[in-house]
PDB file of C-alpha atoms in Angstrom:
ATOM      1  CA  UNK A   7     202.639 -39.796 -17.042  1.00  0.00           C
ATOM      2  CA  UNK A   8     199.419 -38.186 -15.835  1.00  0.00           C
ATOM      3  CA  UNK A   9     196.486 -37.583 -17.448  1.00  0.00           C
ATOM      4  CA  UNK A  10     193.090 -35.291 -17.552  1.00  0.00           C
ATOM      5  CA  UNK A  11     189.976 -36.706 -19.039  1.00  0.00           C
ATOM      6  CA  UNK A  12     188.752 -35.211 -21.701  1.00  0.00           C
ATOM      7  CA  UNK A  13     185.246 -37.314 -22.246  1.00  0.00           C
ATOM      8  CA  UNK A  14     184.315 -41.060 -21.149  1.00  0.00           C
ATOM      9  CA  UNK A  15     182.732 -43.232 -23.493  1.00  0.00           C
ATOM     10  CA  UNK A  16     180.177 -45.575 -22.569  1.00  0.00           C
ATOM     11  CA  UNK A  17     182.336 -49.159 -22.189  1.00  0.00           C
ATOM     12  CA  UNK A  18     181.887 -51.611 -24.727  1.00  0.00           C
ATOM     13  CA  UNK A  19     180.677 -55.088 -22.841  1.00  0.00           C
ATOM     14  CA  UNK A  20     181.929 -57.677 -25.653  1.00  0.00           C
ATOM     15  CA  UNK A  21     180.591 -61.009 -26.007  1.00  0.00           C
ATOM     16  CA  UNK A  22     182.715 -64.449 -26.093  1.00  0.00           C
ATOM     17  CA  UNK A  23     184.074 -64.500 -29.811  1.00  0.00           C
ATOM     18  CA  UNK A  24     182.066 -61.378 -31.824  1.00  0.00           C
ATOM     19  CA  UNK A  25     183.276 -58.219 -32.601  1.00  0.00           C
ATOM     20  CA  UNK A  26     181.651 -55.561 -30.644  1.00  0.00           C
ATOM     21  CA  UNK A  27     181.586 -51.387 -31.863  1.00  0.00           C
ATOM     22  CA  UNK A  28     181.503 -48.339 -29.707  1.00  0.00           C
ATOM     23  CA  UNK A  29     179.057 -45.302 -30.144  1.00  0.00           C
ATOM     24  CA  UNK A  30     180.866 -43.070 -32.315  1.00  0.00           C
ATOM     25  CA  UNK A  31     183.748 -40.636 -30.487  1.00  0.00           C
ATOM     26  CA  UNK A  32     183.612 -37.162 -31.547  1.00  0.00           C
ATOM     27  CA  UNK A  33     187.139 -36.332 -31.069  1.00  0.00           C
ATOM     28  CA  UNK A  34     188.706 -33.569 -29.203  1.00  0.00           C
ATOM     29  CA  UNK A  35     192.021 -34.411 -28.399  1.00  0.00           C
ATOM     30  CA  UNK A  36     192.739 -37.519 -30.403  1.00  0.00           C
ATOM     31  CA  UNK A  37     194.121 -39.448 -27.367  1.00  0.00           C
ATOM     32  CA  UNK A  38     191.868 -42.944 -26.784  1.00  0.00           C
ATOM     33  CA  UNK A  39     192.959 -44.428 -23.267  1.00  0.00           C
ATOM     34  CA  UNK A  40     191.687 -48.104 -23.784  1.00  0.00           C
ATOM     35  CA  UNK A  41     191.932 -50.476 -20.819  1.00  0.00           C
ATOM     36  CA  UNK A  42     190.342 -54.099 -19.730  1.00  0.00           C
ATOM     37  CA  UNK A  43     190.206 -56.154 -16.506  1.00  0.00           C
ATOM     38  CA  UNK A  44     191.191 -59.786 -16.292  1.00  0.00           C
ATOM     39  CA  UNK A  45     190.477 -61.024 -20.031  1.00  0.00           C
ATOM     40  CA  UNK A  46     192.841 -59.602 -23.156  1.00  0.00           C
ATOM     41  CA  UNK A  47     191.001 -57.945 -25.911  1.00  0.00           C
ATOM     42  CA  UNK A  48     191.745 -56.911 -29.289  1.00  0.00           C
ATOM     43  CA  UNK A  49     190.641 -53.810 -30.247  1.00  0.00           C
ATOM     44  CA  UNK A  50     190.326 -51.686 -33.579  1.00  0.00           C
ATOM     45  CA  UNK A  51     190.126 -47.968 -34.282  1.00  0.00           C
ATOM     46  CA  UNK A  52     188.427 -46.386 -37.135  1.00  0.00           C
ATOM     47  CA  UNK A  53     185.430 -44.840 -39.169  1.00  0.00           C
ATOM     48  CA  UNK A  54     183.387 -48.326 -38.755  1.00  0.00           C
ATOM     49  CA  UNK A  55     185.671 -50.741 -37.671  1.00  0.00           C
ATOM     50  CA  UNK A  56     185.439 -54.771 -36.764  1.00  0.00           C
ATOM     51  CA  UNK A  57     188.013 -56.216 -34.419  1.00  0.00           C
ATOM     52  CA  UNK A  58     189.844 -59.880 -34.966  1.00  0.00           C
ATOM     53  CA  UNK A  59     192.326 -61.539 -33.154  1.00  0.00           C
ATOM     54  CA  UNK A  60     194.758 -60.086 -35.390  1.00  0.00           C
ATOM     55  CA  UNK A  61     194.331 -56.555 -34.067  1.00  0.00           C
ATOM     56  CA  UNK A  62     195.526 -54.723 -31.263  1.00  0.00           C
ATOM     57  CA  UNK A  63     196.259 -56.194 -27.808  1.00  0.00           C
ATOM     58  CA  UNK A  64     195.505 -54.748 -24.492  1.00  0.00           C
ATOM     59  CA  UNK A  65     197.139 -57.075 -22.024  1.00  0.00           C
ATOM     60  CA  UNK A  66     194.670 -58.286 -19.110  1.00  0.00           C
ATOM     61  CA  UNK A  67     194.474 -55.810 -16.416  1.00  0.00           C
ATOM     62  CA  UNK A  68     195.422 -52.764 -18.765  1.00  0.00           C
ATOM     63  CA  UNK A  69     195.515 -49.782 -20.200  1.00  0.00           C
ATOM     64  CA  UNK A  70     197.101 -48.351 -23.365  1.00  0.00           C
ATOM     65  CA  UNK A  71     196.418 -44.956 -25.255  1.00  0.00           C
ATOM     66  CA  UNK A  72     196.390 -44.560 -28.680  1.00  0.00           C
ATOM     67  CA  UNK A  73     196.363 -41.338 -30.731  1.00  0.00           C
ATOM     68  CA  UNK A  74     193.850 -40.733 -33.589  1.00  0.00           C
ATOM     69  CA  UNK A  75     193.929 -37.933 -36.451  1.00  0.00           C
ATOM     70  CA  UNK A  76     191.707 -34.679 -34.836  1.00  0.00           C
ATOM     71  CA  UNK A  77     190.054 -33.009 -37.003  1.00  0.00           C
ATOM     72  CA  UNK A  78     187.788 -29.947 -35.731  1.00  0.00           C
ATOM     73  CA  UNK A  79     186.377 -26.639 -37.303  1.00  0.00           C
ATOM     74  CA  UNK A  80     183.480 -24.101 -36.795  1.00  0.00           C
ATOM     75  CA  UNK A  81     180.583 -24.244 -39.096  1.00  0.00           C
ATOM     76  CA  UNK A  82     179.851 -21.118 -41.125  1.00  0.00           C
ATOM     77  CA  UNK A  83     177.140 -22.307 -43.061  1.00  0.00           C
ATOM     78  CA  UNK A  84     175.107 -25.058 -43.975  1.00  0.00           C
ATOM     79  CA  UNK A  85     173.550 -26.185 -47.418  1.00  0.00           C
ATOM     80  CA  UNK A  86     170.531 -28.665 -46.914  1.00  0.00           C
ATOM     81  CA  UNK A  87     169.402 -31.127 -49.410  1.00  0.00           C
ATOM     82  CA  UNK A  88     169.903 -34.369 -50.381  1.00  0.00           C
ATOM     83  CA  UNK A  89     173.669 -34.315 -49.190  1.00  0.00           C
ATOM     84  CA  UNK A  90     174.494 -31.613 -47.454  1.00  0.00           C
ATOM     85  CA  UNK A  91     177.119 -29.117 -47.397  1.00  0.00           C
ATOM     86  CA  UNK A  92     179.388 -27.531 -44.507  1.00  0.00           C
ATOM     87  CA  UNK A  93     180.538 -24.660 -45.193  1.00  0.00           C
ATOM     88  CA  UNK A  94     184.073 -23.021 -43.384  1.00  0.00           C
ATOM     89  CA  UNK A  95     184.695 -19.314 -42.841  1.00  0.00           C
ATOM     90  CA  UNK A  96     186.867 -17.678 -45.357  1.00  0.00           C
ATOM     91  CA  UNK A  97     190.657 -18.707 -44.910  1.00  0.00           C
ATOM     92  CA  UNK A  98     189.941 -20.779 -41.581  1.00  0.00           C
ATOM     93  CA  UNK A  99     191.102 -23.808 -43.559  1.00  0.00           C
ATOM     94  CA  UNK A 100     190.039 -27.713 -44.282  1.00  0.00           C
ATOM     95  CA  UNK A 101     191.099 -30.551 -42.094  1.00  0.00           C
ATOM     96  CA  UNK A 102     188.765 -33.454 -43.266  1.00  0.00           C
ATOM     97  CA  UNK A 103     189.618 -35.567 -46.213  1.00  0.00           C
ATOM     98  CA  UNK A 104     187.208 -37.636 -48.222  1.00  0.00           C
ATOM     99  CA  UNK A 105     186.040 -40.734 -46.596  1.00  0.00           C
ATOM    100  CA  UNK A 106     186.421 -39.086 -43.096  1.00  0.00           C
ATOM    101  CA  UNK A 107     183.266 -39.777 -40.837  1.00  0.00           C
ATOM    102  CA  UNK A 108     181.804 -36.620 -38.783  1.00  0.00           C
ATOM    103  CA  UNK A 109     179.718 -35.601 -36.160  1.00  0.00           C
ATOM    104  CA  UNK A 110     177.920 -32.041 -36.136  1.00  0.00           C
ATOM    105  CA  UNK A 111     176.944 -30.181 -32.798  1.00  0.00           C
ATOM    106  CA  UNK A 112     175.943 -27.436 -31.575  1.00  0.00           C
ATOM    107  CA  UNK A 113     174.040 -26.477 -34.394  1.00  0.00           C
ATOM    108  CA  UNK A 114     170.139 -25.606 -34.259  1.00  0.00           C
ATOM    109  CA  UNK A 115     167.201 -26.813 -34.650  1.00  0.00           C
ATOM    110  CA  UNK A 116     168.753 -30.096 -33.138  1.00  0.00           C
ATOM    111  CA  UNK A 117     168.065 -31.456 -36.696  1.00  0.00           C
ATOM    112  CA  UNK A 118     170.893 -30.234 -38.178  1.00  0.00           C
ATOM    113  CA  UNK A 119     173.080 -32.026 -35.592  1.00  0.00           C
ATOM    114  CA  UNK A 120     174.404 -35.785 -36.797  1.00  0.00           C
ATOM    115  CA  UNK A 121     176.443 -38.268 -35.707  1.00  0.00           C
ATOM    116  CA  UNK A 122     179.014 -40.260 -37.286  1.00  0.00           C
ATOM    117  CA  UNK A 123     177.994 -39.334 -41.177  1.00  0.00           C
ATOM    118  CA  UNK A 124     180.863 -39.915 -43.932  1.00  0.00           C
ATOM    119  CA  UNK A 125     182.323 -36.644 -45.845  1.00  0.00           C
ATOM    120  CA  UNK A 126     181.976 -37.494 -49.734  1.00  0.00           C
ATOM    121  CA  UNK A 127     183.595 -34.459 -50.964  1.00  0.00           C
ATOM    122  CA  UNK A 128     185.755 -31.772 -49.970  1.00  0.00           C
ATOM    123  CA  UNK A 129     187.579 -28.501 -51.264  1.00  0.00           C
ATOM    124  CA  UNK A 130     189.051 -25.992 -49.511  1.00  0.00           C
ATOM    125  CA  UNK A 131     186.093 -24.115 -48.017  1.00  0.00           C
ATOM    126  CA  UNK A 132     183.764 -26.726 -47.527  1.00  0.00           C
ATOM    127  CA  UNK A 133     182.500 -30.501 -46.846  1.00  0.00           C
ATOM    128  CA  UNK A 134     179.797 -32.148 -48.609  1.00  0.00           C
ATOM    129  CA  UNK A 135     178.403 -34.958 -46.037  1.00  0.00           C
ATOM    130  CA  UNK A 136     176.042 -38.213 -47.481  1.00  0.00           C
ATOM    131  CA  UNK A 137     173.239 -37.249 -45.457  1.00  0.00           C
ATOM    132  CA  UNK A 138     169.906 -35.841 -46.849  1.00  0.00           C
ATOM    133  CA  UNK A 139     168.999 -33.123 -44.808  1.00  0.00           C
ATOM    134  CA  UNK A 140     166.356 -31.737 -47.063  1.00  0.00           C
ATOM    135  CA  UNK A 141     163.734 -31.550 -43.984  1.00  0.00           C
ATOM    136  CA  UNK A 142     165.959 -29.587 -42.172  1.00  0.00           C
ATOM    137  CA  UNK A 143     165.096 -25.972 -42.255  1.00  0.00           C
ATOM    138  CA  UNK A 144     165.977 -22.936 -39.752  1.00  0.00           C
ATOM    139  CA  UNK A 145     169.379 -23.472 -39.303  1.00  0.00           C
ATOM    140  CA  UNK A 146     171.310 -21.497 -37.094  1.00  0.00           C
ATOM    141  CA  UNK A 147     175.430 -22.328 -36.642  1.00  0.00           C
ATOM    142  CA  UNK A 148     176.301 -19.487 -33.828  1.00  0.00           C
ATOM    143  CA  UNK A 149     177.880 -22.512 -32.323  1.00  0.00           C
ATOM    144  CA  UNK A 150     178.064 -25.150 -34.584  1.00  0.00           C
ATOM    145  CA  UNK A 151     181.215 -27.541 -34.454  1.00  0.00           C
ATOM    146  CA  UNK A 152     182.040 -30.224 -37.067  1.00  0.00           C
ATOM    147  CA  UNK A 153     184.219 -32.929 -35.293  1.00  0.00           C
ATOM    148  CA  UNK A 154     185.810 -36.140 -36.784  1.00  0.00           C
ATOM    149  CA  UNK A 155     184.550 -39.157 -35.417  1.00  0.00           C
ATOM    150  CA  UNK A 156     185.513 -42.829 -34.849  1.00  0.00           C
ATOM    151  CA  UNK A 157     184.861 -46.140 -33.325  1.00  0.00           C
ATOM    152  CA  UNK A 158     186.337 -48.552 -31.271  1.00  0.00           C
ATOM    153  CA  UNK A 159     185.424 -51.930 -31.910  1.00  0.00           C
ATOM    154  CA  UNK A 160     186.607 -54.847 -29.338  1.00  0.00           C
ATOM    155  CA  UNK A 161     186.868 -58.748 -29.961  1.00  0.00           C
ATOM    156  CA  UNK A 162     187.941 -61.083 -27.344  1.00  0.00           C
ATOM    157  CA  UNK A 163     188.009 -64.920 -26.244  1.00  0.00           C
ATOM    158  CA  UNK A 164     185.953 -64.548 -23.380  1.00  0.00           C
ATOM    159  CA  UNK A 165     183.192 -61.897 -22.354  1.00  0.00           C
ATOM    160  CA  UNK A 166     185.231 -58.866 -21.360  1.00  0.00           C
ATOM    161  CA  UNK A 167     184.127 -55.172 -20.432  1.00  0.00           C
ATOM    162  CA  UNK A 168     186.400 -52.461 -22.417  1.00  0.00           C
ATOM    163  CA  UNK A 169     186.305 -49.042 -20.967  1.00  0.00           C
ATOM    164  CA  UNK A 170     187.422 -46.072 -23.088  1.00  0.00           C
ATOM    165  CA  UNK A 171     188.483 -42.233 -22.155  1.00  0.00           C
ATOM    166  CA  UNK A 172     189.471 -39.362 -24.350  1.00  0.00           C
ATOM    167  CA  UNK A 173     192.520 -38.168 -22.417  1.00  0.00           C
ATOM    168  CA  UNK A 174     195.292 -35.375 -22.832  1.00  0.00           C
ATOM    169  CA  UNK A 175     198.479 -35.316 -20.588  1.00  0.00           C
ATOM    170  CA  UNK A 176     198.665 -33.022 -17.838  1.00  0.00           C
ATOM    171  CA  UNK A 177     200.914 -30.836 -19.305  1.00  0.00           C
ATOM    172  CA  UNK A 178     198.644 -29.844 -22.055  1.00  0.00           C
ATOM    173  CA  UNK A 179     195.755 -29.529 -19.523  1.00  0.00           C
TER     174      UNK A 179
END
């Protein structure tokens, strides 16, 4: 099976025994291609995750890919204070669920925009995120995208470099 790339993430250089956690992902396709050179790691996917030796495997010399939940939508509105709300366009729907993490872009001023901040509420229309925003002011959200995000967090034995790729298959390219 081929594959495009979607985005690379920066690799994730673990130490010898400790749990080590990616940046977060904002998510596009859902599809993590993990891989390692000669030393196995365990690895972990989630809002803030922490790998042990009872997680997943990738096999020395490696690569596996593993699908995640996407969750995307445009950004209608935004409430500031101190948690803010994200506001949908009428009947464009609700894919996040309470306890999902988030990452805002494309919003301005370039205050607005946050990574990797946990959704505390939801309804139907909207998202209510546990960030104070209350010095935010100006906002525009022409092109404003709120993304679910995750990391990967990697454990191994020995010192190992894990390198990470959002992929889709080449038949969805």
């Amino acid at each position: 099976m081929s594959f495009r790339i979607v985005q690379t993430v920066n690799a994730v250089n673990a130490a010898a025994g400790t749990a080590t956690t990616s940046n977060a992902i904002s998510l596009q396709s859902g599809y993590l291609r993990v891989s390692c050179g000669s030393t196995a790691a365990y690895i972990q996917i989630s809002e803030n995750p922490v790998a042990t030796a009872n997680d997943f495997m990738i096999v020395p010399n490696s690569a596996d890919v593993l699908k995640q939940r996407v969750a995307r939508q445009r950004i209608s509105g935004i409430t500031t204070g101190a948690t803010t709300v994200v506001e949908f366009g009428e009947n464009n729907g609700n894919p996040f669920i309470v306890g999902d993490y988030v990452t805002i872009s494309g919003g301005s001023p370039a205050g607005v925009n946050t990574s990797h901040t946990q959704v505390t509420a939801s309804n139907a229309s909207s998202i209510t995120l546990g960030w104070n925003s209350s010095t935010v002011t100006g906002i525009a959200v022409t092109n404003a995208i709120v993304s679910r995000s995750v990391k990967v967090s990697v454990f191994s034995p020995a010192a190992t470099t894990v390198s990470i790729a959002e992929v889709q298959t080449a038949s969805q390219a």
